[in-house]
Amino acid sequence: MNPVRPPHRRRSIRQPVSRRLSFAVSQAEQGQNGAAADGAGHQLEEEIDEIKRYEDFTTIDWVQDAAREELRRKARRQEHAGAYRRGGRASWSRKLWDSYEAGQAWIVVTLIGAAIGLNAAFLNIVTEWLSDVKLGYCTTAFYLNESFCCWGAENGCEEWHRWSSLWPVNFVLYVVFSLLFAFTSARLVKSFAPYAAGSGISEIKCIIAGFVMKGFLGFWTLLIKSICLPLAIASGLSVGKEGPSVHYAVCTGNVISRFFDKYKRNAAKTREILSACAAAGVAVAFGSPIGGVLFSLEEMSSYFPLKTMWRSYFCALVATAVLAAMNPFRTGQLVMFQVRYDRSWHFFEVTFYILIGIFGGLYGAFVMKWNLQAQAFRKKYLKEYPIAEATLLAVATAILCYPNMFLRIDMTESMEILFLECEGAHDYDGLCEWVISKNRWTMVLSLAIATVLRTFLVIISYGCKVPAGIFVPSMAIGASFGRMVGILVQALHEAFPDARFFAGCEPDVPCITPGTYAFLGAAAALSGIMHITVSVVVIMFELTGALTYILPTMIVVGVTKAVGDRFGKGGIADRMIWFNGFPFLDNKEEHTFGVPVSRVMTNDMEVLPVSGLELKTLERLLGDSKYQGFPVVEDRASKVLVGYIGRTELKYAIERARREKAVSPNARCFFTPPGSANPSTPAAPTGPAVTFDTIPSTSGQMSIDFSRFIDPTPLAVHPRLPLETVMELFKKMGPRVILIEHRGQLTGLVTVKDCLKYQFKVEALEHARDDSGGALDELRQERLWALMQRVGGWVAARASVSAGRIRLGSTAGSPLTSATHRPPSGPMASSSPSAARREGVMLEGTEDEDASGAVELDDR
């Protein structure tokens, strides 16, 4: 990448990028043998563990991480070699330990899979019971839900009682239970684990790619997510547990793997475990182990080698086996909406399958567009009131959904009913009474209302501060639409049974199965909202076990994908990554900018001279700046590139120097060994590097050697290299920063954030007409907020509630009103996705976390 340098100027002879790891390892090999190798190996391992303490909201440098891991392995091999030389052969304990180290990954994956399966079974049981408690109770045992209380009965039983014989009382209790469940869930989330809110898929995608979010996968997040998820589902909010199941599965993997040193100190191996856990989370959510592995490959992981696929497969297998052994529904089914079809389909139905696929694509585009508007409104106006928002949403949802028989019950139970064939199955409120024409049209109207109303509720509910997924709500919407289409096709066939269009139907055999249309509608909606294809087909196949419906599912998903791509790339998880400003480059995106990287790079940067810098000046630089690393140059005038040192490494080196010796604030800092004739030349020295241990005591107080902590061969490219190639380097290799040099001279640097900011600017210019509606969106949101304030004030006045009880009805001097008229803090407080897109805001590690768990952003 670098041109040949002229001989009349002294330049550092830079090694190619491919030799980066080998040079780092070679430093550990110099002058180490026998007993000295063991001591140096232990010391080096300790230093690496200290250095690799990644700070919150920073990006992992996968290239550096790989180099350090290789260095640790080299030190470990030298330690083993020293033991062989001293004892002649390894002891049985050493062999046993080596065997344990080799099989540790499979032990960890087994433990994690078993824990995920147990947790999933517990959540299924609790969720079903809480959902049924809103409607009634079991006289035999209060802890039984309706299906267990009436085991074997098809149309209810005497042991299951409604709370009252009066429907108004039942309605009030239904709303009260929904309010209590939502309030408890939101209160626990806000008080103990704010990261437990939402789905978590978009954040996990960034974490697997290398973005550090401390606490997001911690124990408290796991505990609160597991407790609050059944409460949120049972509250009736239009949210699902399948998305959050990925989050608690990954939390489980992170918590358990931290007990093993191999994963505690190695970010790359932890990434493998997290990818496997994501697969297991989907596997227990849908009873689909192969679909879970494909989902992790297609949606979650930016790096998925064969080894990770095997670990994911095994983890999903263990989790699904444990869930099957627990048998939470006592039916042998892993999920409630599993179904089997014994009839095939006809080719004339492909026309209606295409219609369902078109609906899936339109549904995904519509929900993503308006949900982002709702998220922008929530971030600007409702950020301080997450508990009130979730509670009021649950009450409104209960009031709207109770009259509709498909919205009143749990969404998984609703899908189970809509998927079933009518012959020989339980008839839920006349769903299968298709002989009666009047009842059929009543059912079509009810399904249409359920589709429209649930879509609206999903738009406003997804993103509230409770554990909330969007998989099952979308599938329930698709199932209700598909069942409606199936009933209409069935009516069409009965009206014209002899038409040539239905010539493929066999006599005396039901020709149309409305349940299969519901099944395909669920697949279309799931594919439309997540923009995934192969994993959806496999998940739906494993749900039904019917090979005959693979082709219809592929047709529906393909049409959905084609329609959805017309309205933009990426699913709801990718849109949320973009909306929240996480530094994430999607492997699925392809760009053609036609500009060199010099158009994007940062020119204004802090550099460190190779020698002459005083310690107090260096510490002041660390305190005043928030950059995650600094290029090292021969001098600030020439800017001849010598290497790169990270912020964490530099802070650790200073702390160690102060710990070992009384260092003067005026001490000179060297980033190459002092006395070197050409300090910028990274050729291997003939002896061991000068360290804190080898500096003479007389000079240790006035000079510090940081040479062992710099990267002498940072990833550097030419300024004229195309931006697309640089973005591929970020995606494939995962460096934190790429330096730009011309003829050995540093000209700038580029990060993922710089690439994404330029990408946003280009997209804003391409979609100027779409962005022109940002001001109109802000005006609409202000009017909506003013309306909500007036309604809140009216309710407060009528209820005679004291000031502060109902915050929406606050007066002009109240905290709510003052917060409303305060300008939003930070660029991400933009009131519309269009405004945030124009500003091109990205997290880069310069963020401070506020008390509410939100992130305040500062630009570079």
PDB file of C-alpha atoms in Angstrom, residues 51-301:
ATOM      1  CA  ILE A  51      -3.990  -3.897  29.455  1.00  0.00           C
ATOM      2  CA  LYS A  52      -7.103  -5.578  28.069  1.00  0.00           C
ATOM      3  CA  ARG A  53      -9.502  -3.819  30.418  1.00  0.00           C
ATOM      4  CA  TYR A  54     -11.658  -2.259  27.743  1.00  0.00           C
ATOM      5  CA  GLU A  55     -13.426   0.911  28.757  1.00  0.00           C
ATOM      6  CA  ASP A  56     -17.164   1.387  28.452  1.00  0.00           C
ATOM      7  CA  PHE A  57     -18.581   2.589  25.109  1.00  0.00           C
ATOM      8  CA  THR A  58     -15.363   1.863  23.246  1.00  0.00           C
ATOM      9  CA  THR A  59     -14.601  -0.431  20.345  1.00  0.00           C
ATOM     10  CA  ILE A  60     -12.441  -3.527  20.627  1.00  0.00           C
ATOM     11  CA  ASP A  61      -9.473  -3.628  18.282  1.00  0.00           C
ATOM     12  CA  TRP A  62      -9.686  -7.218  17.072  1.00  0.00           C
ATOM     13  CA  VAL A  63      -6.269  -7.038  15.406  1.00  0.00           C
ATOM     14  CA  GLN A  64      -4.603  -5.972  18.643  1.00  0.00           C
ATOM     15  CA  ASP A  65      -6.628  -8.508  20.592  1.00  0.00           C
ATOM     16  CA  ALA A  66      -5.433 -11.303  18.312  1.00  0.00           C
ATOM     17  CA  ALA A  67      -1.819 -10.151  18.671  1.00  0.00           C
ATOM     18  CA  ARG A  68      -2.040 -10.145  22.460  1.00  0.00           C
ATOM     19  CA  GLU A  69      -3.665 -13.553  22.539  1.00  0.00           C
ATOM     20  CA  GLU A  70      -0.932 -14.965  20.345  1.00  0.00           C
ATOM     21  CA  LEU A  71       1.629 -13.409  22.681  1.00  0.00           C
ATOM     22  CA  ARG A  72      -0.051 -15.064  25.648  1.00  0.00           C
ATOM     23  CA  ARG A  73      -0.069 -18.430  23.899  1.00  0.00           C
ATOM     24  CA  LYS A  74       3.617 -18.071  23.075  1.00  0.00           C
ATOM     25  CA  ALA A  75       4.452 -17.337  26.695  1.00  0.00           C
ATOM     26  CA  ARG A  76       2.361 -20.357  27.754  1.00  0.00           C
ATOM     27  CA  ARG A  77       4.174 -22.632  25.315  1.00  0.00           C
ATOM     28  CA  GLN A  78       7.537 -21.416  26.583  1.00  0.00           C
ATOM     29  CA  GLU A  79       6.410 -22.085  30.142  1.00  0.00           C
ATOM     30  CA  HIS A  80       5.481 -25.637  29.170  1.00  0.00           C
ATOM     31  CA  ALA A  81       8.788 -26.050  27.370  1.00  0.00           C
ATOM     32  CA  GLY A  82      10.637 -24.953  30.511  1.00  0.00           C
ATOM     33  CA  ALA A  83       8.728 -27.493  32.579  1.00  0.00           C
ATOM     34  CA  TYR A  84       9.670 -30.247  30.124  1.00  0.00           C
ATOM     35  CA  ARG A  85      13.322 -29.254  30.269  1.00  0.00           C
ATOM     36  CA  ARG A  86      13.388 -29.246  34.068  1.00  0.00           C
ATOM     37  CA  GLY A  87      11.473 -32.441  34.673  1.00  0.00           C
ATOM     38  CA  GLY A  88      12.122 -34.393  31.530  1.00  0.00           C
ATOM     39  CA  ARG A  89       8.443 -35.081  30.999  1.00  0.00           C
ATOM     40  CA  ALA A  90       5.111 -33.605  31.947  1.00  0.00           C
ATOM     41  CA  SER A  91       3.381 -34.828  35.081  1.00  0.00           C
ATOM     42  CA  TRP A  92      -0.040 -36.397  35.012  1.00  0.00           C
ATOM     43  CA  SER A  93      -1.526 -33.237  36.546  1.00  0.00           C
ATOM     44  CA  ARG A  94      -0.073 -31.163  33.707  1.00  0.00           C
ATOM     45  CA  LYS A  95      -1.523 -33.545  31.121  1.00  0.00           C
ATOM     46  CA  LEU A  96      -4.892 -33.430  32.854  1.00  0.00           C
ATOM     47  CA  TRP A  97      -4.815 -29.641  32.919  1.00  0.00           C
ATOM     48  CA  ASP A  98      -3.902 -29.503  29.244  1.00  0.00           C
ATOM     49  CA  SER A  99      -6.826 -31.788  28.439  1.00  0.00           C
ATOM     50  CA  TYR A 100      -9.142 -29.570  30.459  1.00  0.00           C
ATOM     51  CA  GLU A 101      -7.876 -26.494  28.625  1.00  0.00           C
ATOM     52  CA  ALA A 102      -8.474 -28.188  25.264  1.00  0.00           C
ATOM     53  CA  GLY A 103     -12.056 -29.186  26.123  1.00  0.00           C
ATOM     54  CA  GLN A 104     -12.982 -26.141  28.155  1.00  0.00           C
ATOM     55  CA  ALA A 105     -14.980 -24.602  25.305  1.00  0.00           C
ATOM     56  CA  TRP A 106     -17.334 -27.580  25.099  1.00  0.00           C
ATOM     57  CA  ILE A 107     -17.776 -27.634  28.881  1.00  0.00           C
ATOM     58  CA  VAL A 108     -18.707 -23.953  28.870  1.00  0.00           C
ATOM     59  CA  VAL A 109     -21.102 -24.355  25.949  1.00  0.00           C
ATOM     60  CA  THR A 110     -22.805 -27.316  27.650  1.00  0.00           C
ATOM     61  CA  LEU A 111     -23.312 -25.423  30.908  1.00  0.00           C
ATOM     62  CA  ILE A 112     -24.633 -22.375  29.080  1.00  0.00           C
ATOM     63  CA  GLY A 113     -27.020 -24.417  26.933  1.00  0.00           C
ATOM     64  CA  ALA A 114     -28.442 -26.205  29.972  1.00  0.00           C
ATOM     65  CA  ALA A 115     -28.931 -22.915  31.829  1.00  0.00           C
ATOM     66  CA  ILE A 116     -30.672 -21.331  28.831  1.00  0.00           C
ATOM     67  CA  GLY A 117     -33.018 -24.302  28.470  1.00  0.00           C
ATOM     68  CA  LEU A 118     -33.961 -24.246  32.175  1.00  0.00           C
ATOM     69  CA  ASN A 119     -34.589 -20.514  32.100  1.00  0.00           C
ATOM     70  CA  ALA A 120     -36.717 -20.783  28.962  1.00  0.00           C
ATOM     71  CA  ALA A 121     -38.884 -23.507  30.515  1.00  0.00           C
ATOM     72  CA  PHE A 122     -39.369 -21.437  33.669  1.00  0.00           C
ATOM     73  CA  LEU A 123     -40.338 -18.350  31.676  1.00  0.00           C
ATOM     74  CA  ASN A 124     -42.830 -20.294  29.538  1.00  0.00           C
ATOM     75  CA  ILE A 125     -44.607 -21.689  32.604  1.00  0.00           C
ATOM     76  CA  VAL A 126     -44.752 -18.361  34.465  1.00  0.00           C
ATOM     77  CA  THR A 127     -45.851 -16.412  31.384  1.00  0.00           C
ATOM     78  CA  GLU A 128     -48.768 -18.733  30.666  1.00  0.00           C
ATOM     79  CA  TRP A 129     -49.962 -18.613  34.263  1.00  0.00           C
ATOM     80  CA  LEU A 130     -49.767 -14.824  34.527  1.00  0.00           C
ATOM     81  CA  SER A 131     -51.575 -14.408  31.201  1.00  0.00           C
ATOM     82  CA  ASP A 132     -54.466 -16.621  32.353  1.00  0.00           C
ATOM     83  CA  VAL A 133     -54.706 -15.038  35.816  1.00  0.00           C
ATOM     84  CA  LYS A 134     -56.119 -11.913  34.171  1.00  0.00           C
ATOM     85  CA  LEU A 135     -59.128 -13.932  32.979  1.00  0.00           C
ATOM     86  CA  GLY A 136     -59.814 -16.302  35.894  1.00  0.00           C
ATOM     87  CA  TYR A 137     -58.438 -18.832  38.355  1.00  0.00           C
ATOM     88  CA  CYS A 138     -58.299 -22.565  38.938  1.00  0.00           C
ATOM     89  CA  THR A 139     -60.216 -23.880  41.940  1.00  0.00           C
ATOM     90  CA  THR A 140     -58.110 -27.040  42.063  1.00  0.00           C
ATOM     91  CA  ALA A 141     -54.796 -25.226  42.480  1.00  0.00           C
ATOM     92  CA  PHE A 142     -54.213 -21.507  42.093  1.00  0.00           C
ATOM     93  CA  TYR A 143     -50.831 -22.030  40.389  1.00  0.00           C
ATOM     94  CA  LEU A 144     -52.348 -23.855  37.389  1.00  0.00           C
ATOM     95  CA  ASN A 145     -53.178 -22.017  34.189  1.00  0.00           C
ATOM     96  CA  GLU A 146     -56.340 -22.753  32.233  1.00  0.00           C
ATOM     97  CA  SER A 147     -54.866 -25.458  29.997  1.00  0.00           C
ATOM     98  CA  PHE A 148     -53.433 -27.426  32.931  1.00  0.00           C
ATOM     99  CA  CYS A 149     -56.521 -26.863  35.071  1.00  0.00           C
ATOM    100  CA  CYS A 150     -58.778 -28.199  32.298  1.00  0.00           C
ATOM    101  CA  TRP A 151     -56.392 -30.887  31.071  1.00  0.00           C
ATOM    102  CA  GLY A 152     -58.112 -33.044  28.454  1.00  0.00           C
ATOM    103  CA  ALA A 153     -61.199 -30.834  28.146  1.00  0.00           C
ATOM    104  CA  GLU A 154     -61.791 -29.020  24.875  1.00  0.00           C
ATOM    105  CA  ASN A 155     -64.328 -26.353  25.818  1.00  0.00           C
ATOM    106  CA  GLY A 156     -63.302 -25.387  29.319  1.00  0.00           C
ATOM    107  CA  CYS A 157     -64.150 -27.110  32.577  1.00  0.00           C
ATOM    108  CA  GLU A 158     -65.885 -26.512  35.878  1.00  0.00           C
ATOM    109  CA  GLU A 159     -62.602 -26.190  37.758  1.00  0.00           C
ATOM    110  CA  TRP A 160     -61.667 -23.019  35.855  1.00  0.00           C
ATOM    111  CA  HIS A 161     -63.710 -20.040  37.020  1.00  0.00           C
ATOM    112  CA  ARG A 162     -63.932 -16.504  35.782  1.00  0.00           C
ATOM    113  CA  TRP A 163     -63.379 -13.888  38.442  1.00  0.00           C
ATOM    114  CA  SER A 164     -67.027 -12.917  38.294  1.00  0.00           C
ATOM    115  CA  SER A 165     -70.209 -13.766  36.455  1.00  0.00           C
ATOM    116  CA  LEU A 166     -70.552 -10.097  35.504  1.00  0.00           C
ATOM    117  CA  TRP A 167     -68.532  -9.068  32.466  1.00  0.00           C
ATOM    118  CA  PRO A 168     -67.915  -5.478  33.689  1.00  0.00           C
ATOM    119  CA  VAL A 169     -66.193  -6.859  36.773  1.00  0.00           C
ATOM    120  CA  ASN A 170     -64.082  -9.188  34.645  1.00  0.00           C
ATOM    121  CA  PHE A 171     -63.188  -6.286  32.367  1.00  0.00           C
ATOM    122  CA  VAL A 172     -62.114  -4.065  35.275  1.00  0.00           C
ATOM    123  CA  LEU A 173     -60.008  -6.860  36.797  1.00  0.00           C
ATOM    124  CA  TYR A 174     -58.444  -7.541  33.380  1.00  0.00           C
ATOM    125  CA  VAL A 175     -57.368  -3.892  33.150  1.00  0.00           C
ATOM    126  CA  VAL A 176     -56.167  -3.798  36.760  1.00  0.00           C
ATOM    127  CA  PHE A 177     -53.994  -6.893  36.328  1.00  0.00           C
ATOM    128  CA  SER A 178     -52.526  -5.427  33.140  1.00  0.00           C
ATOM    129  CA  LEU A 179     -51.730  -2.187  34.974  1.00  0.00           C
ATOM    130  CA  LEU A 180     -50.065  -3.988  37.895  1.00  0.00           C
ATOM    131  CA  PHE A 181     -47.958  -6.237  35.678  1.00  0.00           C
ATOM    132  CA  ALA A 182     -46.752  -3.367  33.497  1.00  0.00           C
ATOM    133  CA  PHE A 183     -46.027  -1.104  36.469  1.00  0.00           C
ATOM    134  CA  THR A 184     -44.042  -3.792  38.283  1.00  0.00           C
ATOM    135  CA  SER A 185     -42.017  -4.633  35.181  1.00  0.00           C
ATOM    136  CA  ALA A 186     -41.186  -0.995  34.375  1.00  0.00           C
ATOM    137  CA  ARG A 187     -40.389  -0.188  38.017  1.00  0.00           C
ATOM    138  CA  LEU A 188     -37.937  -3.085  38.365  1.00  0.00           C
ATOM    139  CA  VAL A 189     -36.257  -2.270  35.060  1.00  0.00           C
ATOM    140  CA  LYS A 190     -35.748   1.377  35.928  1.00  0.00           C
ATOM    141  CA  SER A 191     -34.575   0.712  39.482  1.00  0.00           C
ATOM    142  CA  PHE A 192     -32.210  -2.204  39.005  1.00  0.00           C
ATOM    143  CA  ALA A 193     -31.287  -2.797  35.348  1.00  0.00           C
ATOM    144  CA  PRO A 194     -32.147  -0.138  32.731  1.00  0.00           C
ATOM    145  CA  TYR A 195     -30.381  -2.267  30.116  1.00  0.00           C
ATOM    146  CA  ALA A 196     -33.065  -4.962  30.576  1.00  0.00           C
ATOM    147  CA  ALA A 197     -35.549  -2.824  28.636  1.00  0.00           C
ATOM    148  CA  GLY A 198     -36.283  -3.478  24.992  1.00  0.00           C
ATOM    149  CA  SER A 199     -35.318  -6.393  22.821  1.00  0.00           C
ATOM    150  CA  GLY A 200     -31.522  -6.140  22.998  1.00  0.00           C
ATOM    151  CA  ILE A 201     -30.852  -7.624  19.563  1.00  0.00           C
ATOM    152  CA  SER A 202     -29.460  -4.426  18.043  1.00  0.00           C
ATOM    153  CA  GLU A 203     -27.115  -3.876  21.000  1.00  0.00           C
ATOM    154  CA  ILE A 204     -25.966  -7.500  20.964  1.00  0.00           C
ATOM    155  CA  LYS A 205     -25.126  -7.217  17.271  1.00  0.00           C
ATOM    156  CA  CYS A 206     -22.840  -4.301  18.115  1.00  0.00           C
ATOM    157  CA  ILE A 207     -21.328  -6.093  21.128  1.00  0.00           C
ATOM    158  CA  ILE A 208     -20.502  -9.163  19.055  1.00  0.00           C
ATOM    159  CA  ALA A 209     -18.929  -6.845  16.489  1.00  0.00           C
ATOM    160  CA  GLY A 210     -16.706  -5.356  19.219  1.00  0.00           C
ATOM    161  CA  PHE A 211     -18.605  -2.457  20.820  1.00  0.00           C
ATOM    162  CA  VAL A 212     -18.179  -2.474  24.619  1.00  0.00           C
ATOM    163  CA  MET A 213     -21.298  -1.819  26.734  1.00  0.00           C
ATOM    164  CA  LYS A 214     -20.492  -2.744  30.313  1.00  0.00           C
ATOM    165  CA  GLY A 215     -23.455  -4.040  32.274  1.00  0.00           C
ATOM    166  CA  PHE A 216     -25.577  -4.833  29.229  1.00  0.00           C
ATOM    167  CA  LEU A 217     -24.788  -8.545  29.565  1.00  0.00           C
ATOM    168  CA  GLY A 218     -24.310  -8.552  33.342  1.00  0.00           C
ATOM    169  CA  PHE A 219     -25.932 -10.623  36.069  1.00  0.00           C
ATOM    170  CA  TRP A 220     -28.424  -7.951  37.137  1.00  0.00           C
ATOM    171  CA  THR A 221     -29.576  -7.506  33.569  1.00  0.00           C
ATOM    172  CA  LEU A 222     -30.080 -11.275  33.300  1.00  0.00           C
ATOM    173  CA  LEU A 223     -32.009 -11.453  36.573  1.00  0.00           C
ATOM    174  CA  ILE A 224     -34.275  -8.472  35.939  1.00  0.00           C
ATOM    175  CA  LYS A 225     -34.883  -9.502  32.324  1.00  0.00           C
ATOM    176  CA  SER A 226     -35.957 -12.978  33.441  1.00  0.00           C
ATOM    177  CA  ILE A 227     -38.295 -11.593  36.118  1.00  0.00           C
ATOM    178  CA  CYS A 228     -39.821  -8.734  34.144  1.00  0.00           C
ATOM    179  CA  LEU A 229     -40.250 -10.490  30.799  1.00  0.00           C
ATOM    180  CA  PRO A 230     -43.235 -12.656  31.926  1.00  0.00           C
ATOM    181  CA  LEU A 231     -44.770  -9.592  33.584  1.00  0.00           C
ATOM    182  CA  ALA A 232     -44.454  -7.519  30.416  1.00  0.00           C
ATOM    183  CA  ILE A 233     -45.975 -10.280  28.261  1.00  0.00           C
ATOM    184  CA  ALA A 234     -48.805 -10.925  30.712  1.00  0.00           C
ATOM    185  CA  SER A 235     -49.614  -7.204  30.908  1.00  0.00           C
ATOM    186  CA  GLY A 236     -51.019  -7.484  27.410  1.00  0.00           C
ATOM    187  CA  LEU A 237     -48.588  -5.040  25.803  1.00  0.00           C
ATOM    188  CA  SER A 238     -48.036  -5.798  22.132  1.00  0.00           C
ATOM    189  CA  VAL A 239     -44.534  -7.104  22.758  1.00  0.00           C
ATOM    190  CA  GLY A 240     -43.060 -10.584  22.543  1.00  0.00           C
ATOM    191  CA  LYS A 241     -40.577 -12.686  24.455  1.00  0.00           C
ATOM    192  CA  GLU A 242     -38.706 -14.182  21.493  1.00  0.00           C
ATOM    193  CA  GLY A 243     -36.475 -11.135  20.952  1.00  0.00           C
ATOM    194  CA  PRO A 244     -35.619 -10.735  24.658  1.00  0.00           C
ATOM    195  CA  SER A 245     -34.925 -14.481  24.797  1.00  0.00           C
ATOM    196  CA  VAL A 246     -31.831 -13.773  22.694  1.00  0.00           C
ATOM    197  CA  HIS A 247     -30.786 -11.125  25.225  1.00  0.00           C
ATOM    198  CA  TYR A 248     -31.170 -13.288  28.329  1.00  0.00           C
ATOM    199  CA  ALA A 249     -29.482 -16.189  26.537  1.00  0.00           C
ATOM    200  CA  VAL A 250     -26.457 -14.032  25.688  1.00  0.00           C
ATOM    201  CA  CYS A 251     -26.443 -12.668  29.253  1.00  0.00           C
ATOM    202  CA  THR A 252     -26.386 -16.246  30.528  1.00  0.00           C
ATOM    203  CA  GLY A 253     -23.422 -17.056  28.330  1.00  0.00           C
ATOM    204  CA  ASN A 254     -21.537 -13.954  29.391  1.00  0.00           C
ATOM    205  CA  VAL A 255     -22.123 -14.546  33.113  1.00  0.00           C
ATOM    206  CA  ILE A 256     -21.142 -18.232  33.027  1.00  0.00           C
ATOM    207  CA  SER A 257     -18.119 -17.743  30.771  1.00  0.00           C
ATOM    208  CA  ARG A 258     -16.707 -15.157  33.204  1.00  0.00           C
ATOM    209  CA  PHE A 259     -16.009 -17.985  35.656  1.00  0.00           C
ATOM    210  CA  PHE A 260     -13.425 -19.345  33.221  1.00  0.00           C
ATOM    211  CA  ASP A 261     -10.159 -17.451  32.796  1.00  0.00           C
ATOM    212  CA  LYS A 262      -9.887 -18.500  29.171  1.00  0.00           C
ATOM    213  CA  TYR A 263     -12.939 -16.412  28.293  1.00  0.00           C
ATOM    214  CA  LYS A 264     -12.570 -13.722  30.903  1.00  0.00           C
ATOM    215  CA  ARG A 265      -9.340 -12.456  29.357  1.00  0.00           C
ATOM    216  CA  ASN A 266     -10.005 -13.133  25.675  1.00  0.00           C
ATOM    217  CA  ALA A 267     -12.540 -10.984  23.818  1.00  0.00           C
ATOM    218  CA  ALA A 268     -12.330 -13.071  20.641  1.00  0.00           C
ATOM    219  CA  LYS A 269     -13.290 -16.291  22.425  1.00  0.00           C
ATOM    220  CA  THR A 270     -16.032 -14.498  24.289  1.00  0.00           C
ATOM    221  CA  ARG A 271     -17.403 -13.405  20.915  1.00  0.00           C
ATOM    222  CA  GLU A 272     -17.679 -17.064  19.876  1.00  0.00           C
ATOM    223  CA  ILE A 273     -19.637 -17.865  23.021  1.00  0.00           C
ATOM    224  CA  LEU A 274     -21.998 -14.919  22.545  1.00  0.00           C
ATOM    225  CA  SER A 275     -22.738 -15.982  18.964  1.00  0.00           C
ATOM    226  CA  ALA A 276     -23.519 -19.495  20.180  1.00  0.00           C
ATOM    227  CA  CYS A 277     -25.791 -18.108  22.903  1.00  0.00           C
ATOM    228  CA  ALA A 278     -27.729 -16.026  20.379  1.00  0.00           C
ATOM    229  CA  ALA A 279     -28.399 -19.206  18.419  1.00  0.00           C
ATOM    230  CA  ALA A 280     -29.558 -20.993  21.578  1.00  0.00           C
ATOM    231  CA  GLY A 281     -31.879 -18.089  22.456  1.00  0.00           C
ATOM    232  CA  VAL A 282     -33.720 -18.353  19.147  1.00  0.00           C
ATOM    233  CA  ALA A 283     -33.693 -22.150  19.398  1.00  0.00           C
ATOM    234  CA  VAL A 284     -35.607 -22.189  22.711  1.00  0.00           C
ATOM    235  CA  ALA A 285     -37.879 -19.338  21.612  1.00  0.00           C
ATOM    236  CA  PHE A 286     -39.144 -21.153  18.506  1.00  0.00           C
ATOM    237  CA  GLY A 287     -38.185 -24.757  19.238  1.00  0.00           C
ATOM    238  CA  SER A 288     -35.878 -24.522  16.239  1.00  0.00           C
ATOM    239  CA  PRO A 289     -32.202 -25.371  16.880  1.00  0.00           C
ATOM    240  CA  ILE A 290     -31.128 -25.278  13.217  1.00  0.00           C
ATOM    241  CA  GLY A 291     -33.096 -22.082  12.670  1.00  0.00           C
ATOM    242  CA  GLY A 292     -31.334 -20.573  15.669  1.00  0.00           C
ATOM    243  CA  VAL A 293     -27.913 -21.328  14.201  1.00  0.00           C
ATOM    244  CA  LEU A 294     -28.933 -19.813  10.870  1.00  0.00           C
ATOM    245  CA  PHE A 295     -30.387 -16.762  12.632  1.00  0.00           C
ATOM    246  CA  SER A 296     -27.089 -16.180  14.430  1.00  0.00           C
ATOM    247  CA  LEU A 297     -25.264 -16.529  11.117  1.00  0.00           C
ATOM    248  CA  GLU A 298     -27.654 -14.362   9.079  1.00  0.00           C
ATOM    249  CA  GLU A 299     -28.563 -11.640  11.543  1.00  0.00           C
ATOM    250  CA  MET A 300     -26.358 -11.498  14.639  1.00  0.00           C
ATOM    251  CA  SER A 301     -22.734 -12.267  13.832  1.00  0.00           C
TER     252      SER A 301
END
